[in-house]
Amino acid sequence: MDTFGFIPEGVILTTSISMANREGSGERTGEGPQERLESWKQIADYLGKGVTTVRRWEREEGLPVHRQEHALRGSVVAYRSELDAWRASRTADPPAAVRSDNGGRWALVAAGAIAAVAVVLLALASRRSGSSIHVTRVITLAGSPAAEGPPDLSADGTRVAYSVAGPDGGLFIQPALGGMANLITGTTSHDQFPRWSPDGKTILFWRAAGPQRELMVIPASGGQPRLLLRLTSPPQLAKSAAWTADGHAVVFSYPDGDGPWPLFRMDLTTGTRVRLTYPPKGSVGDTAPACSPDGRMFSFTRYHRGSEGDLFVSSFESGIERSLTNDSTYVDGNAWEPDSEHIVFHSNRLGAAGRLWRIAVTGNQEPELIAGVDRDATWPSVARVGPRLRIAFQRTATTVNILRWDDPSQPGAQPAAIAPSNFTDVAVQYSPDGSKVAFVSNRGGNREIWLAGADGSSPRALTNLVGAQTDSPRWSPDGSHIVFTTAVDDNRDVYIVPAAGGPMRRLTTEPSEEGRPSWSRDGLWIWFRSDRSGSQQIWKTAAAGGGTARQMTSAGGYEAFESLDGRWLYYTRNRLQPGLWRIPVEGGREELVAERVREGWWSPAKAAIFYLRSKPGLALWRLPDGAGEPERVADVPSPDLGAWTGFSARGDGRSFLYSQTVSSIADVHVLELDIQP
């Protein structure tokens, strides 16, 4: 999701990685380069759909895709002639949630109908596999003020290992149904993601020590940890690892150059590392591995972009992988059941934020919702105790509020929350006249666009897109419409909706990913980010629809706003390269006007650009005339912004909105299930 920050790059400090031999590339004699498509992205572009949709077609409808499990270039190939023949034989109506209009574009049906369909899907999700799940009890295992978890159950289900943050934290082991907790590590570092070895004698874990991340093992009885590998400045993907079923090796995410992070297996006796997965170019990578108890397979989350991912499984022997979900949503942790036939996992699918699901590894069954677990449940761990399944999980309740900061240069000026909730409110934007705000919130259970008065009064949901990845609301110059992005049919596009409510209109239809739209000052154009040319650039298209979009940047573009005088287009290039650039609105030479400006933390105002800068110390800065010498305006009180983006300056430059974490509470819970076939 765009709103939730970025993932920094990791630097390898260990020895080089030995690559597995790659064979069976799927080459076919007599085929020219124009006939052969060598990635999911190329296949999706050729069919005019999103990657996730194409993967689902391959799984469920026999789309002719050939696996090239041992080729360095990618994991699949397809041939245009075969795709054409498959498409000609396929006669499918458009999905029920969309209809085609006379212009050939897609539009959403009434939001209420979508909500009703989603409710039915949630109600039916647990019935499709033919089994019945009954939660017999749920207990809170640990409940200190410090953040606790994620947990891991021992193989026999009698003990739970989990981490506790803070100066008195470390790794703890506790009886699964309560009792004395024993500390096995205690350091000034943050030890995270403990994983029991299959024999219950050793704990695998990640240690965060300043900018470094270390993968370590320690006896379950305590003692001196042993270092397996070390990273510096690790991204969020270096957050979990897994034992193989025989306990002789571990599986973990690891950087491979500048590309997406794959998974590797390391033999604990020889130290040999073998690459297991090949995430597609342009994706974030693979993380959260878990190995089946029978030793044949492993599961993992593949993040396609931002925090949008799916659950995958792969074979250790063949390397053949396939997706178990096709939601492109947040998936945080998964665990195999002892039968090696089912997986319990976290997902935000179907708008059910932070729920636990159960899915069969074989077949095409839909995941079953574990209905006795409420929101914010992540990182499940599973064991069988007698006739029941025991699941330990982490429940994290994070509250992010929108703060309004008036006249910050005045002594004693303090920000105050507007429209506060106990949920996550981000991506806020002032209306042009400063009387209203638009923002993204999950306070209704789903990620939707909300509107409120500038003082936070009368908040109301503008959209009802259950389960969609909705983001980046921006007001039209006259305040009558909102442009935003959301994912329909697994493809993020630009939409426009009346601020008073009403039908939404789809503005982009390409199979590429679009994001961060904004309006031109005359209201005739929409600026937006797109990767349709092969890299993320800023484009413009007519707000009324129709015509051909025009690419405006060539060296990268991520988020753009037009200056209030309508002369300049200001933009950031990408998430990893802070800086603010500009070009004339009609196009021209790209010019760097300020360094250290980060996407999501800047906003144009009258005769200036305002932005938040984190070093030295989090502060509000002003760039006069959009290209002058930056001026420090004021230090930000209580500068715990975390990774939340969304900053807006009122047009007069005297009031500012931003999102701040108010609280984050993480506890460990244990539940037991009866599952009847």
XYZ file of C-alpha atoms in Angstrom, residues 234-473:
240
model
C 17.945 -4.627 6.514
C 14.519 -4.123 4.964
C 11.352 -5.384 6.553
C 11.613 -8.672 4.653
C 14.403 -9.833 7.008
C 11.868 -10.454 9.745
C 11.236 -14.182 9.887
C 12.963 -17.486 9.206
C 12.059 -21.194 9.384
C 13.554 -24.592 10.162
C 13.379 -27.399 7.640
C 11.548 -30.471 8.923
C 14.755 -32.403 9.644
C 16.248 -29.494 11.607
C 19.433 -29.545 9.497
C 18.821 -26.277 7.633
C 17.014 -22.935 7.868
C 15.117 -20.888 5.270
C 15.165 -17.093 5.235
C 14.849 -13.959 3.080
C 18.147 -12.587 1.832
C 19.161 -9.845 -0.611
C 20.388 -10.705 -4.086
C 21.803 -7.524 -5.582
C 19.315 -4.731 -6.186
C 16.414 -6.986 -7.173
C 13.528 -8.366 -5.126
C 14.451 -10.462 -2.099
C 14.322 -14.238 -2.691
C 14.370 -17.072 -0.151
C 17.481 -19.140 0.560
C 18.135 -22.385 2.412
C 21.304 -22.693 4.500
C 22.749 -25.993 5.694
C 23.693 -25.554 9.360
C 26.578 -28.030 9.128
C 28.349 -26.777 6.008
C 27.040 -23.212 5.810
C 26.145 -23.751 2.129
C 23.347 -21.503 0.924
C 21.068 -22.365 -2.006
C 18.554 -20.013 -3.597
C 14.970 -21.318 -3.473
C 12.741 -18.676 -5.109
C 12.918 -16.239 -8.002
C 10.401 -13.435 -7.364
C 9.532 -11.484 -10.527
C 11.491 -8.367 -11.373
C 9.686 -5.317 -10.036
C 8.191 -7.130 -7.053
C 9.301 -6.513 -3.459
C 10.217 -10.125 -2.799
C 9.544 -13.212 -0.677
C 9.364 -13.429 3.112
C 7.786 -15.251 6.091
C 8.797 -18.799 5.079
C 7.326 -21.878 6.783
C 8.241 -25.509 6.050
C 5.805 -28.410 5.900
C 6.231 -31.046 8.626
C 6.671 -33.785 6.018
C 9.705 -31.950 4.602
C 8.425 -31.738 1.024
C 7.256 -28.132 0.681
C 7.558 -24.619 2.027
C 5.185 -21.660 2.052
C 5.878 -17.932 1.999
C 4.444 -14.485 1.315
C 5.354 -12.826 -1.982
C 4.873 -9.069 -1.924
C 4.108 -7.855 -5.434
C 4.327 -4.139 -4.616
C 4.349 -2.228 -1.367
C 2.408 -4.287 1.161
C 0.281 -6.130 -1.413
C 1.057 -9.822 -1.466
C -0.208 -13.384 -1.680
C 0.450 -16.736 -0.045
C 2.583 -19.132 -2.128
C 3.785 -22.715 -1.763
C 6.752 -24.378 -3.447
C 8.372 -27.802 -3.604
C 11.903 -28.247 -2.251
C 12.559 -30.966 -4.835
C 11.141 -29.500 -8.037
C 11.083 -25.778 -7.266
C 7.564 -25.589 -8.730
C 5.656 -22.825 -6.996
C 2.056 -21.673 -7.109
C -0.106 -19.119 -5.366
C -2.727 -20.246 -2.856
C -4.355 -16.803 -2.742
C -4.914 -14.209 -5.433
C -5.960 -11.198 -3.392
C -2.920 -8.863 -3.601
C -3.476 -7.857 -0.005
C -1.483 -7.775 3.214
C -0.400 -11.265 4.346
C 1.549 -11.379 7.618
C 2.642 -14.841 8.664
C 1.592 -18.440 7.924
C 1.995 -21.851 9.557
C 1.508 -25.465 8.475
C -0.793 -27.828 10.287
C 0.827 -31.134 11.363
C -0.898 -33.022 8.514
C 1.099 -30.985 5.936
C -2.168 -30.534 4.039
C -3.432 -27.226 5.459
C -1.983 -23.799 6.238
C -3.250 -21.175 8.667
C -2.374 -17.646 7.609
C -3.105 -13.984 8.254
C -4.727 -11.868 5.544
C -6.745 -8.700 5.012
C -8.655 -10.443 2.200
C -12.312 -9.558 1.540
C -11.989 -6.502 3.748
C -11.549 -8.578 6.914
C -8.674 -6.612 8.447
C -6.224 -8.741 10.376
C -8.072 -12.081 10.377
C -6.852 -15.683 10.398
C -7.721 -18.045 7.557
C -7.221 -21.749 6.829
C -6.598 -23.207 3.376
C -5.932 -26.632 1.881
C -2.612 -26.876 0.047
C -4.056 -29.017 -2.757
C -7.111 -28.328 -4.853
C -8.806 -25.043 -5.666
C -10.727 -24.492 -2.464
C -11.305 -21.033 -1.049
C -9.717 -20.156 2.318
C -11.870 -20.726 5.423
C -12.293 -17.819 7.813
C -11.518 -18.691 11.433
C -14.514 -16.739 12.630
C -13.768 -16.812 16.355
C -10.731 -14.559 15.984
C -11.367 -10.831 15.740
C -9.332 -8.218 13.856
C -5.595 -7.528 14.128
C -4.517 -11.194 14.447
C -1.160 -11.904 12.780
C 1.740 -14.403 12.755
C -0.079 -17.664 13.572
C 1.765 -20.758 14.801
C 0.037 -24.157 14.794
C 0.359 -27.461 16.681
C -1.966 -30.394 17.330
C -2.724 -31.296 20.929
C -4.913 -34.381 21.142
C -7.990 -33.950 18.916
C -7.669 -30.158 18.666
C -5.526 -27.634 16.869
C -3.769 -25.093 19.039
C -2.883 -21.747 17.439
C -0.747 -19.018 18.957
C -0.861 -15.586 17.327
C -0.010 -11.952 17.874
C -2.732 -9.349 18.175
C -1.512 -5.833 17.418
C -3.859 -2.907 17.870
C -2.335 0.218 16.318
C -3.966 3.619 16.553
C -2.885 6.269 14.057
C -4.612 9.653 14.295
C -4.586 12.755 12.103
C -3.045 15.780 13.797
C -3.758 19.380 12.859
C -1.005 21.912 13.580
C -1.997 25.592 13.277
C 0.582 28.428 13.123
C 3.483 26.165 14.117
C 5.998 29.036 14.131
C 4.151 30.660 17.027
C 5.432 29.916 20.576
C 3.482 27.148 22.251
C 1.662 26.001 19.109
C 0.737 22.343 19.583
C -0.889 19.861 17.177
C -4.249 18.347 18.113
C -6.039 15.244 16.833
C -9.022 15.708 14.530
C -11.693 13.035 13.963
C -9.790 10.651 16.268
C -10.466 6.934 16.185
C -8.963 3.742 17.550
C -7.943 2.711 14.039
C -5.533 3.867 11.310
C -6.219 7.246 9.668
C -3.686 8.272 7.012
C -3.169 9.948 3.605
C -4.927 13.142 4.696
C -5.534 16.115 2.353
C -7.023 19.580 2.921
C -9.779 20.691 0.532
C -8.798 23.692 -1.629
C -10.744 26.146 0.566
C -9.429 24.556 3.760
C -12.894 23.765 5.120
C -12.781 19.961 4.771
C -10.366 17.048 4.821
C -10.215 13.742 2.946
C -8.307 10.766 4.316
C -8.000 6.982 4.293
C -9.251 5.020 7.299
C -10.047 1.450 8.283
C -12.343 2.592 11.112
C -15.288 0.927 9.392
C -13.403 -2.355 9.134
C -12.208 -1.757 5.561
C -9.753 0.647 3.975
C -11.959 3.434 2.579
C -11.967 7.139 1.685
C -13.456 9.316 4.452
C -14.406 13.006 4.560
C -14.763 15.347 7.542
C -14.780 19.017 8.414
C -11.380 20.648 8.850
C -11.934 20.452 12.603
C -12.706 16.730 12.334
C -16.462 17.167 12.618
C -19.020 14.891 10.923
C -16.700 12.182 9.567
C -18.355 9.981 6.947
C -17.262 7.238 4.570
C -17.251 8.302 0.921
C -16.453 4.852 -0.545
C -17.518 1.322 0.264
C -15.018 -0.789 -1.658
C -14.815 -3.775 0.663
C -11.426 -5.473 0.423
C -9.928 -3.111 -2.159
C -6.563 -1.371 -1.789
C -7.895 2.186 -1.672
C -5.503 5.116 -1.303
C -4.446 8.724 -2.015
C -7.614 10.885 -2.052
